[in-house]
Amino acid sequence: MRPPWVILSNRALRARFQDLEAGDLLLVPLSLKRGEEGLFLDLAARGVEAFPSLLSQALSRSKCLQAAVLKEFMPPHTLVVYDRHDLLRAVALYERLGIEEVVTKEDRANCGLGIHLWSRVEEVYNHAGGGPLAYPFVLQPRFRKLRDIRVILLGDYEEAYLRENPYGFRNNLYFGAEARPYELSEAERDFCLRALARGRFPYAHLDLIYTETGGPYLSEINLRGGLKGARVDRKTYEKKLSALREAFLKDWLSHHPEAQLIE
């Protein structure tokens, strides 16, 4: 029986993928191509460990997976639409609830580039499945009164700031929105930590929102994100991230001193 491996690069992961087994550790974010997401499931089934966790990496790649797995944290009536049947059910639900304006989020788009506003959910049905709106996607009511809070949780580092755009509904700091510091309440911090625990995130960027229906709700979560508007600079951020990774490895090696590091 060989000693456990610690895989430190995607090159080593690709070279040794078929030989990975329970007790091995991936200490590198997986660089997977579109369509390779099923490899997360294979690695988890084999008992391969990872930092960050395989679940958190999978969630970071897909807004649809976030809405499915972290549904309890999302705004009411957030739906994942995989096909026309899902969309027809969503149309019926939203019409029954009197929801008119809706927002769609493309599964893999970031920086607000995959967010679309529709005046009625029927318009989504008329365009879905084609060029401007491919399946799958996330469907939500459009919230008129929205407060958007970016939260960065990175080990002992915590930061939050409001993102506001008085001229549009996308609170993107690169396209018109502005940021100002925000102090998290204990309830908001607890909400964030519960979301991290559910998705097995060791650290994260979270987007919290308050709407006319209440909050906080989780809009999105990711292992990484832009730092525009944040107090922490990129160099300090990367240093803290490396410290988290090194601390995890040190603790892991204390329980597996025979492990072999592979680059």
CSV table of C-alpha atoms in Angstrom, one decimal:
chain,number,residue,atom,x,y,z
A,1,MET,CA,0.0,0.0,0.0
A,2,ARG,CA,1.5,3.3,-1.1
A,3,PRO,CA,1.7,6.4,1.0
A,4,PRO,CA,-0.9,9.1,0.4
A,5,TRP,CA,-0.1,11.7,-2.3
A,6,VAL,CA,-0.4,15.4,-2.0
A,7,ILE,CA,-1.0,16.8,-5.5
A,8,LEU,CA,0.4,20.3,-5.9
A,9,SER,CA,-0.3,21.1,-9.6
A,10,ASN,CA,-2.9,20.5,-12.3
A,11,ARG,CA,-0.1,18.9,-14.3
A,12,ALA,CA,0.5,16.4,-11.6
A,13,LEU,CA,-3.3,15.9,-11.3
A,14,ARG,CA,-3.7,15.1,-15.0
A,15,ALA,CA,-0.7,12.8,-15.0
A,16,ARG,CA,-1.8,10.8,-11.9
A,17,PHE,CA,-5.6,11.1,-12.2
A,18,GLN,CA,-6.3,7.4,-12.9
A,19,ASP,CA,-4.2,6.4,-9.9
A,20,LEU,CA,-5.7,8.7,-7.3
A,21,GLU,CA,-7.3,6.9,-4.4
A,22,ALA,CA,-9.0,7.5,-1.0
A,23,GLY,CA,-6.7,9.5,1.3
A,24,ASP,CA,-4.9,11.4,-1.4
A,25,LEU,CA,-5.1,15.2,-1.2
A,26,LEU,CA,-5.5,17.8,-4.0
A,27,LEU,CA,-3.9,21.0,-2.8
A,28,VAL,CA,-4.7,22.9,-6.0
A,29,PRO,CA,-7.9,24.3,-7.5
A,30,LEU,CA,-8.9,22.0,-10.4
A,31,SER,CA,-8.5,23.6,-13.8
A,32,LEU,CA,-11.2,21.7,-15.6
A,33,LYS,CA,-12.6,22.4,-19.1
A,34,ARG,CA,-16.3,22.9,-19.7
A,35,GLY,CA,-17.9,19.5,-19.7
A,36,GLU,CA,-15.4,18.0,-17.3
A,37,GLU,CA,-17.4,18.8,-14.2
A,38,GLY,CA,-18.3,15.2,-13.7
A,39,LEU,CA,-14.7,14.6,-12.6
A,40,PHE,CA,-15.6,16.3,-9.3
A,41,LEU,CA,-18.1,13.4,-8.7
A,42,ASP,CA,-15.5,10.8,-9.6
A,43,LEU,CA,-12.9,12.1,-7.3
A,44,ALA,CA,-15.4,12.5,-4.4
A,45,ALA,CA,-16.6,8.9,-5.0
A,46,ARG,CA,-13.0,7.6,-4.8
A,47,GLY,CA,-12.5,9.4,-1.4
A,48,VAL,CA,-10.0,11.9,-2.7
A,49,GLU,CA,-9.7,14.9,-0.4
A,50,ALA,CA,-9.2,18.5,-1.6
A,51,PHE,CA,-8.5,22.0,-0.4
A,52,PRO,CA,-10.6,23.9,-1.3
A,53,SER,CA,-13.2,21.2,-1.1
A,54,LEU,CA,-14.5,19.6,-4.3
A,55,LEU,CA,-18.0,20.8,-3.5
A,56,SER,CA,-16.9,24.4,-3.1
A,57,GLN,CA,-15.0,24.2,-6.3
A,58,ALA,CA,-17.9,22.8,-8.2
A,59,LEU,CA,-20.3,25.4,-6.7
A,60,SER,CA,-17.9,28.2,-7.7
A,61,ARG,CA,-18.1,27.1,-11.3
A,62,SER,CA,-21.9,27.1,-11.6
A,63,LYS,CA,-24.6,29.5,-10.6
A,64,CYS,CA,-27.2,26.9,-11.3
A,65,LEU,CA,-25.5,24.4,-9.0
A,66,GLN,CA,-25.4,27.2,-6.3
A,67,ALA,CA,-29.1,27.8,-6.7
A,68,ALA,CA,-29.9,24.1,-6.4
A,69,VAL,CA,-27.6,23.2,-3.5
A,70,LEU,CA,-27.8,26.5,-1.6
A,71,LYS,CA,-31.5,27.1,-2.3
A,72,GLU,CA,-32.3,27.7,1.4
A,73,PHE,CA,-30.1,30.8,1.4
A,74,MET,CA,-31.4,32.2,-1.9
A,75,PRO,CA,-34.2,34.8,-2.4
A,76,PRO,CA,-37.7,33.3,-2.5
A,77,HIS,CA,-38.8,31.8,-5.9
A,78,THR,CA,-35.3,31.5,-7.2
A,79,LEU,CA,-35.4,28.7,-9.7
A,80,VAL,CA,-33.0,26.7,-11.8
A,81,VAL,CA,-34.2,26.2,-15.4
A,82,TYR,CA,-32.6,23.2,-17.2
A,83,ASP,CA,-35.0,22.9,-20.1
A,84,ARG,CA,-38.4,24.0,-21.6
A,85,HIS,CA,-40.4,21.9,-19.2
A,86,ASP,CA,-38.8,23.7,-16.2
A,87,LEU,CA,-39.4,27.0,-17.8
A,88,LEU,CA,-43.1,26.3,-18.5
A,89,ARG,CA,-43.5,25.4,-14.8
A,90,ALA,CA,-41.7,28.6,-13.8
A,91,VAL,CA,-44.0,30.6,-16.1
A,92,ALA,CA,-47.1,29.1,-14.5
A,93,LEU,CA,-45.7,29.7,-11.0
A,94,TYR,CA,-44.7,33.3,-11.6
A,95,GLU,CA,-48.0,34.2,-13.3
A,96,ARG,CA,-49.9,32.7,-10.4
A,97,LEU,CA,-47.8,34.7,-7.9
A,98,GLY,CA,-48.3,37.9,-10.0
A,99,ILE,CA,-44.5,38.2,-10.7
A,100,GLU,CA,-43.9,40.2,-13.8
A,101,GLU,CA,-40.3,41.5,-14.2
A,102,VAL,CA,-37.7,38.8,-13.9
A,103,VAL,CA,-34.0,38.4,-14.1
A,104,THR,CA,-32.0,35.5,-15.6
A,105,LYS,CA,-28.4,34.6,-14.8
A,106,GLU,CA,-26.3,32.6,-17.2
A,107,ASP,CA,-24.7,29.6,-15.6
A,108,ARG,CA,-21.1,30.4,-16.1
A,109,ALA,CA,-21.0,34.2,-16.7
A,110,ASN,CA,-19.3,36.5,-14.2
A,111,CYS,CA,-19.0,40.3,-13.5
A,112,GLY,CA,-22.7,40.9,-14.2
A,113,LEU,CA,-22.2,40.1,-17.9
A,114,GLY,CA,-24.7,37.2,-17.9
A,115,ILE,CA,-27.5,39.0,-16.1
A,116,HIS,CA,-30.6,39.8,-18.2
A,117,LEU,CA,-33.7,41.8,-17.3
A,118,TRP,CA,-37.0,40.8,-18.7
A,119,SER,CA,-40.3,42.7,-18.5
A,120,ARG,CA,-42.3,39.4,-18.3
A,121,VAL,CA,-41.4,35.8,-17.7
A,122,GLU,CA,-43.2,34.9,-21.0
A,123,GLU,CA,-40.4,36.8,-22.8
A,124,VAL,CA,-37.9,34.4,-21.3
A,125,TYR,CA,-39.8,31.5,-22.7
A,126,ASN,CA,-39.9,33.1,-26.2
A,127,HIS,CA,-36.1,33.5,-26.2
A,128,ALA,CA,-34.7,30.6,-24.1
A,129,GLY,CA,-32.8,27.8,-25.7
A,130,GLY,CA,-31.4,30.0,-28.4
A,131,GLY,CA,-28.5,32.4,-28.9
A,132,PRO,CA,-29.2,35.0,-26.2
A,133,LEU,CA,-30.3,32.6,-23.5
A,134,ALA,CA,-29.0,29.1,-23.5
A,135,TYR,CA,-30.1,26.5,-20.9
A,136,PRO,CA,-29.4,26.1,-18.0
A,137,PHE,CA,-29.9,29.4,-16.2
A,138,VAL,CA,-31.1,30.8,-12.9
A,139,LEU,CA,-34.5,32.6,-12.9
A,140,GLN,CA,-35.5,35.1,-10.2
A,141,PRO,CA,-38.0,37.8,-9.7
A,142,ARG,CA,-36.7,41.3,-10.3
A,143,PHE,CA,-36.3,43.1,-7.0
A,144,ARG,CA,-36.9,46.9,-7.1
A,145,LYS,CA,-35.6,47.6,-3.6
A,146,LEU,CA,-32.3,46.0,-3.4
A,147,ARG,CA,-29.3,46.4,-1.1
A,148,ASP,CA,-26.2,44.6,-2.4
A,149,ILE,CA,-23.3,43.6,0.0
A,150,ARG,CA,-20.1,42.0,-1.0
A,151,VAL,CA,-18.5,40.0,1.8
A,152,ILE,CA,-14.9,38.6,1.8
A,153,LEU,CA,-14.2,35.9,4.4
A,154,LEU,CA,-10.6,34.7,4.3
A,155,GLY,CA,-9.4,33.0,7.5
A,156,ASP,CA,-9.2,35.7,10.2
A,157,TYR,CA,-9.8,38.4,7.6
A,158,GLU,CA,-13.3,39.8,7.1
A,159,GLU,CA,-14.5,42.7,5.0
A,160,ALA,CA,-17.8,43.9,3.7
A,161,TYR,CA,-18.9,46.7,1.4
A,162,LEU,CA,-22.1,48.0,-0.2
A,163,ARG,CA,-22.3,48.1,-4.0
A,164,GLU,CA,-24.7,50.7,-5.3
A,165,ASN,CA,-25.6,51.8,-8.8
A,166,PRO,CA,-28.2,54.6,-8.9
A,167,TYR,CA,-28.4,54.4,-12.7
A,168,GLY,CA,-29.0,50.6,-13.4
A,169,PHE,CA,-29.9,47.3,-11.8
A,170,ARG,CA,-26.4,45.8,-12.2
A,171,ASN,CA,-24.3,46.6,-9.1
A,172,ASN,CA,-21.0,46.0,-11.0
A,173,LEU,CA,-18.1,48.2,-9.8
A,174,TYR,CA,-16.5,48.1,-13.2
A,175,PHE,CA,-19.7,49.4,-14.9
A,176,GLY,CA,-21.1,52.3,-13.0
A,177,ALA,CA,-21.6,51.1,-9.4
A,178,GLU,CA,-19.8,52.5,-6.4
A,179,ALA,CA,-18.6,50.9,-3.1
A,180,ARG,CA,-18.6,52.0,0.5
A,181,PRO,CA,-17.7,50.1,3.6
A,182,TYR,CA,-20.3,48.1,5.5
A,183,GLU,CA,-20.2,46.7,9.0
A,184,LEU,CA,-21.6,43.1,9.2
A,185,SER,CA,-24.0,42.4,12.0
A,186,GLU,CA,-23.6,39.2,14.0
A,187,ALA,CA,-26.7,37.8,12.3
A,188,GLU,CA,-25.3,38.5,8.8
A,189,ARG,CA,-21.9,37.0,9.8
A,190,ASP,CA,-23.7,33.9,11.1
A,191,PHE,CA,-25.7,33.7,7.8
A,192,CYS,CA,-22.4,33.8,5.8
A,193,LEU,CA,-20.8,31.1,7.9
A,194,ARG,CA,-23.8,28.8,7.6
A,195,ALA,CA,-23.6,29.2,3.8
A,196,LEU,CA,-19.9,28.5,3.8
A,197,ALA,CA,-20.5,25.4,5.9
A,198,ARG,CA,-23.3,24.1,3.7
A,199,GLY,CA,-21.1,24.5,0.6
A,200,ARG,CA,-17.9,23.4,2.4
A,201,PHE,CA,-16.1,26.6,1.6
A,202,PRO,CA,-12.9,27.2,3.6
A,203,TYR,CA,-13.1,30.9,2.4
A,204,ALA,CA,-15.3,32.8,0.0
A,205,HIS,CA,-16.5,35.9,-1.6
A,206,LEU,CA,-20.3,36.2,-0.9
A,207,ASP,CA,-22.8,38.5,-2.4
A,208,LEU,CA,-25.6,39.2,0.1
A,209,ILE,CA,-28.8,41.0,-0.8
A,210,TYR,CA,-31.8,42.5,1.0
A,211,THR,CA,-35.0,42.9,-1.0
A,212,GLU,CA,-38.5,44.2,-0.4
A,213,THR,CA,-39.3,40.7,0.8
A,214,GLY,CA,-36.5,40.7,3.5
A,215,GLY,CA,-33.0,39.2,3.8
A,216,PRO,CA,-30.3,38.7,4.0
A,217,TYR,CA,-30.3,36.3,1.0
A,218,LEU,CA,-27.4,34.8,-0.8
A,219,SER,CA,-27.1,36.1,-4.4
A,220,GLU,CA,-23.8,34.3,-5.3
A,221,ILE,CA,-20.8,32.8,-3.7
A,222,ASN,CA,-17.3,32.0,-5.1
A,223,LEU,CA,-13.9,30.9,-3.9
A,224,ARG,CA,-12.4,34.0,-5.6
A,225,GLY,CA,-13.6,37.3,-6.9
A,226,GLY,CA,-12.6,40.8,-7.9
A,227,LEU,CA,-11.2,43.1,-5.3
A,228,LYS,CA,-12.4,46.4,-6.8
A,229,GLY,CA,-14.0,48.3,-3.9
A,230,ALA,CA,-12.2,46.2,-1.3
A,231,ARG,CA,-9.7,47.6,1.2
A,232,VAL,CA,-7.5,44.5,0.9
A,233,ASP,CA,-5.0,44.7,-2.0
A,234,ARG,CA,-4.2,41.8,-4.3
A,235,LYS,CA,-0.7,41.1,-2.8
A,236,THR,CA,-2.1,40.9,0.8
A,237,TYR,CA,-5.0,38.9,-0.4
A,238,GLU,CA,-2.8,36.3,-2.1
A,239,LYS,CA,-0.5,36.2,1.0
A,240,LYS,CA,-3.5,35.4,3.3
A,241,LEU,CA,-4.8,32.8,0.8
A,242,SER,CA,-1.3,31.1,0.8
A,243,ALA,CA,-1.2,31.2,4.6
A,244,LEU,CA,-4.6,29.4,4.7
A,245,ARG,CA,-3.4,26.7,2.3
A,246,GLU,CA,-0.1,26.2,4.2
A,247,ALA,CA,-1.9,25.9,7.5
A,248,PHE,CA,-4.2,23.3,6.1
A,249,LEU,CA,-1.3,21.3,4.7
A,250,LYS,CA,0.7,21.5,7.9
A,251,ASP,CA,-2.3,20.2,9.9
A,252,TRP,CA,-3.0,17.5,7.3
A,253,LEU,CA,0.6,16.3,7.2
A,254,SER,CA,0.6,16.1,11.0
A,255,HIS,CA,-1.9,13.2,10.6
A,256,HIS,CA,-0.2,11.8,7.4
A,257,PRO,CA,3.5,12.2,8.0
A,258,GLU,CA,4.3,9.6,5.4
A,259,ALA,CA,2.6,11.5,2.6
A,260,GLN,CA,4.4,12.2,-0.7
A,261,LEU,CA,4.3,15.7,-2.2
A,262,ILE,CA,4.0,15.6,-6.0
A,263,GLU,CA,4.5,18.7,-8.2
